[in-house]
Tab-separated table of C-alpha atoms in Angstrom:
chain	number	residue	atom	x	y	z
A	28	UNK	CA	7.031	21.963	5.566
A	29	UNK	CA	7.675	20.345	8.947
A	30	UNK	CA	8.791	17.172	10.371
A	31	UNK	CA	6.888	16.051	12.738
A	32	UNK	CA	4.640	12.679	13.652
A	33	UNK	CA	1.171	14.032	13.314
A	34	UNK	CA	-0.151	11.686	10.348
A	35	UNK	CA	1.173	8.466	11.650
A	36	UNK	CA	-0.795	9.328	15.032
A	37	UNK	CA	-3.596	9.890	12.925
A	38	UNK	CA	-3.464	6.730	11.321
A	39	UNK	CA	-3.450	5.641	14.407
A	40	UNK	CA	-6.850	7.319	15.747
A	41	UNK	CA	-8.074	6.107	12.531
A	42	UNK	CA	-7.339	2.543	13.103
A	43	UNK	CA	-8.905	2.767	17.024
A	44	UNK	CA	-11.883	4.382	15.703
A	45	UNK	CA	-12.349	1.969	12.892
A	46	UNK	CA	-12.083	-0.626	15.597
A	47	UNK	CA	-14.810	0.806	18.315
A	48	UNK	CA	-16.978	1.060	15.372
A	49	UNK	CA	-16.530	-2.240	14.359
A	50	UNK	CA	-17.729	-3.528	17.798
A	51	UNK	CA	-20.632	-0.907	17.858
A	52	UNK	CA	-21.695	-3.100	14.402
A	53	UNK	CA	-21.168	-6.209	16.075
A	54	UNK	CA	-23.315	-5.002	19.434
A	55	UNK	CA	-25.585	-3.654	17.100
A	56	UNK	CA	-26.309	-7.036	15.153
A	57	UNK	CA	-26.870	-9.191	18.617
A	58	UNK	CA	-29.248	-6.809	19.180
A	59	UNK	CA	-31.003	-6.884	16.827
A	60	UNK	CA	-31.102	-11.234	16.191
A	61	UNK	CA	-32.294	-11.096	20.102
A	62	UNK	CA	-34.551	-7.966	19.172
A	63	UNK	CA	-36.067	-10.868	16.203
A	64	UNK	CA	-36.076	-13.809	17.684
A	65	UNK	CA	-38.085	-12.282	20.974
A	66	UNK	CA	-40.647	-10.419	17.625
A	67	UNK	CA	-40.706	-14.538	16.719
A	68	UNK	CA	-41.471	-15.966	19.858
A	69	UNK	CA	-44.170	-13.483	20.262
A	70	UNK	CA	-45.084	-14.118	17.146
A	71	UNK	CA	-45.747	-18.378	17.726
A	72	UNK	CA	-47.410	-17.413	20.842
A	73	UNK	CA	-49.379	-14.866	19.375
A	74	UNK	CA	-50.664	-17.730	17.131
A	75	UNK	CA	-51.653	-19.928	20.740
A	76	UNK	CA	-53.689	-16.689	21.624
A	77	UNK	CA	-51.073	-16.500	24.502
A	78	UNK	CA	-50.304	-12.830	24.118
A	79	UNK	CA	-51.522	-9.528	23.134
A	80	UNK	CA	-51.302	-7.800	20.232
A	81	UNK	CA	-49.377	-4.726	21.682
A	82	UNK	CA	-46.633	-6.716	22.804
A	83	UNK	CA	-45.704	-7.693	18.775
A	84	UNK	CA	-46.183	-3.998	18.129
A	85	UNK	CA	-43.801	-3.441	20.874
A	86	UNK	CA	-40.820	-6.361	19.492
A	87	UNK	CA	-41.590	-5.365	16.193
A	88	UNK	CA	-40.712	-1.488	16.739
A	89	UNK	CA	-37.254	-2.881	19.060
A	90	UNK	CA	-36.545	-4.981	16.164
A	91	UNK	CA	-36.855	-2.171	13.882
A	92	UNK	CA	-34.858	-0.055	16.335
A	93	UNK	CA	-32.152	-2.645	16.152
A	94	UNK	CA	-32.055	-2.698	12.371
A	95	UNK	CA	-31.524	1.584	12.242
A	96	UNK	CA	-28.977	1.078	15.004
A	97	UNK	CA	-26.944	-1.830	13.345
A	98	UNK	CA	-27.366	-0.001	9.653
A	99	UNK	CA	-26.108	3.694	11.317
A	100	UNK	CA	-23.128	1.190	12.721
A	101	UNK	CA	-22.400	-0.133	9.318
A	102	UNK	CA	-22.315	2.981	7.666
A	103	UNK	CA	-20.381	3.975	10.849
A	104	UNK	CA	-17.503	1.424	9.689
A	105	UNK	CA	-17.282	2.361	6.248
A	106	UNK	CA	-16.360	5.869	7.209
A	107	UNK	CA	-13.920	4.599	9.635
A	108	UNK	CA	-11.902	2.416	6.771
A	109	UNK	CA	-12.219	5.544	4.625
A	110	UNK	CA	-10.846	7.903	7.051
A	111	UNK	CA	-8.009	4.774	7.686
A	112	UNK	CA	-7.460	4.489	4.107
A	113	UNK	CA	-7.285	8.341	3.557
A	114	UNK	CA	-4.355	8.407	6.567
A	115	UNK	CA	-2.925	5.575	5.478
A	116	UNK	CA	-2.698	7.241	1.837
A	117	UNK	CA	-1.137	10.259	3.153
A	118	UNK	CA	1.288	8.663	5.474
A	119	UNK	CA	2.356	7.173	2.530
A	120	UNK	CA	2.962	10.555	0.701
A	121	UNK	CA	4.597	11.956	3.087
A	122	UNK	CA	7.450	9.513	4.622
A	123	UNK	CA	11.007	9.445	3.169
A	124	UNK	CA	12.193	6.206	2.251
A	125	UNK	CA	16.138	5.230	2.086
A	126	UNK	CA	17.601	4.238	-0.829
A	127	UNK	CA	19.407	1.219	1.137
A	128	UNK	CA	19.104	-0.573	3.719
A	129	UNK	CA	21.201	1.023	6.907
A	130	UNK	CA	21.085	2.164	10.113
A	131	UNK	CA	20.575	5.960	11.098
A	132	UNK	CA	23.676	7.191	12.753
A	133	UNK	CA	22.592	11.079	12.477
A	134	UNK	CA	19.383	12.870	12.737
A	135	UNK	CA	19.846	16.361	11.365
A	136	UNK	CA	16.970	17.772	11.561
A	137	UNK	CA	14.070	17.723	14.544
A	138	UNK	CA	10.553	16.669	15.082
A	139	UNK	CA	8.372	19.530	14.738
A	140	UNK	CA	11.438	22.038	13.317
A	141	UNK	CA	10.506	23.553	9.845
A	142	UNK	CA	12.758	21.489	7.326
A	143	UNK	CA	15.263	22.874	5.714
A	144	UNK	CA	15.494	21.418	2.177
A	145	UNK	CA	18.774	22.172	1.687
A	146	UNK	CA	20.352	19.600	4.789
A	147	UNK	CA	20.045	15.849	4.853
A	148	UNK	CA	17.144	14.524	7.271
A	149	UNK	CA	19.468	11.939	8.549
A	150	UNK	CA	22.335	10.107	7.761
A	151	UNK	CA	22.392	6.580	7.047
A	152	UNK	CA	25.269	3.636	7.109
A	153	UNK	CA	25.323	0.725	5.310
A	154	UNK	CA	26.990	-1.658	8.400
A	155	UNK	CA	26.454	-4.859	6.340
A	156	UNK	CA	30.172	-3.610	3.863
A	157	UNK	CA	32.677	-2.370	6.064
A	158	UNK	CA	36.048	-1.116	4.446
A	159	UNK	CA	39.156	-0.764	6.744
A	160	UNK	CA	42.115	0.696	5.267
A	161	UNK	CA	45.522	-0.080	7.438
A	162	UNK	CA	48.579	1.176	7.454
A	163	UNK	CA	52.383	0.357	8.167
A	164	UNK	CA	53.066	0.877	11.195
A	165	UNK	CA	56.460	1.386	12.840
A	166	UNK	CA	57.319	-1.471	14.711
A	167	UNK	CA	56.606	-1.058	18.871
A	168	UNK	CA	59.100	-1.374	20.715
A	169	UNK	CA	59.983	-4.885	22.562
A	170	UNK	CA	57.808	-5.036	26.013
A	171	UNK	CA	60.514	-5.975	28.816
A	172	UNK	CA	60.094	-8.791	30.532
A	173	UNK	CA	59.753	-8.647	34.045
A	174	UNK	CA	62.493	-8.816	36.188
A	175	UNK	CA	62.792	-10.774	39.111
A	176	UNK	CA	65.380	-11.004	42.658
């Protein structure tokens, strides 16, 4: 086993992918509404014997293009959030959570080092309690004042 920060950075890539596919779906669907509403306008004009019949052929096979391309993009996403969710699940596994709240005042052991099970990661303080024993002192001696001539 070793520590190191490769599964969080792959959450990460997860997450950025997930993302770029989620605006590939969204480029996908404008295309194809304007991919349908040109097959429609064709369509109504088509009707006024104002265009020919190889144009419609031509909008209809964009605007079943655009369908593929926006359904590949959707199926595109849901692999994404798997893969996210998979990282995500792992990271999970795989951190070390403290038992208290504190701050880390020792790392003993190194990113990318094989871990040695039988040493702490880190060490932790609790700075919220703070004990301070004291002691008797001796008294200090008198300061002297300053003289002056």
């Amino acid at each position: 086993v070793s520590l190191d920060d490769r599964l969080s950075n792959a959450q990460g890539a997860a997450a950025r992918i997930e993302a770029e596919r989620r605006g590939t779906l969204q480029r996908a669907e404008i295309a194809l509404k304007q991919s349908t509403r040109r097959l429609e306008r064709l369509q109504q004009a088509a009707l006024k014997s104002a265009t020919a019949s190889f144009e419609i052929e031509e909008a209809r096979s964009l605007m079943e293009q655009a369908e593929a391309e926006r359904d590949a993009a959707s199926e595109g996403v849901a692999v994404a959030e798997a893969n996210l969710k998979m990282a995500e699940e792992q990271l999970r596994r795989n951190s070390v959570y403290a038992p208290f709240d504190g701050v880390v005042v020792q790392v003993h052991q190194k990113v990318g080092s094989s871990v040695d099970q039988s040493l702490p990661l880190v060490t932790l303080a609790n700075l919220d309690i703070l004990e301070m024993t004291l002691r008797d002192a001796p008294a200090a001696p008198a300061a002297n004042p300053a003289h002056t001539s």
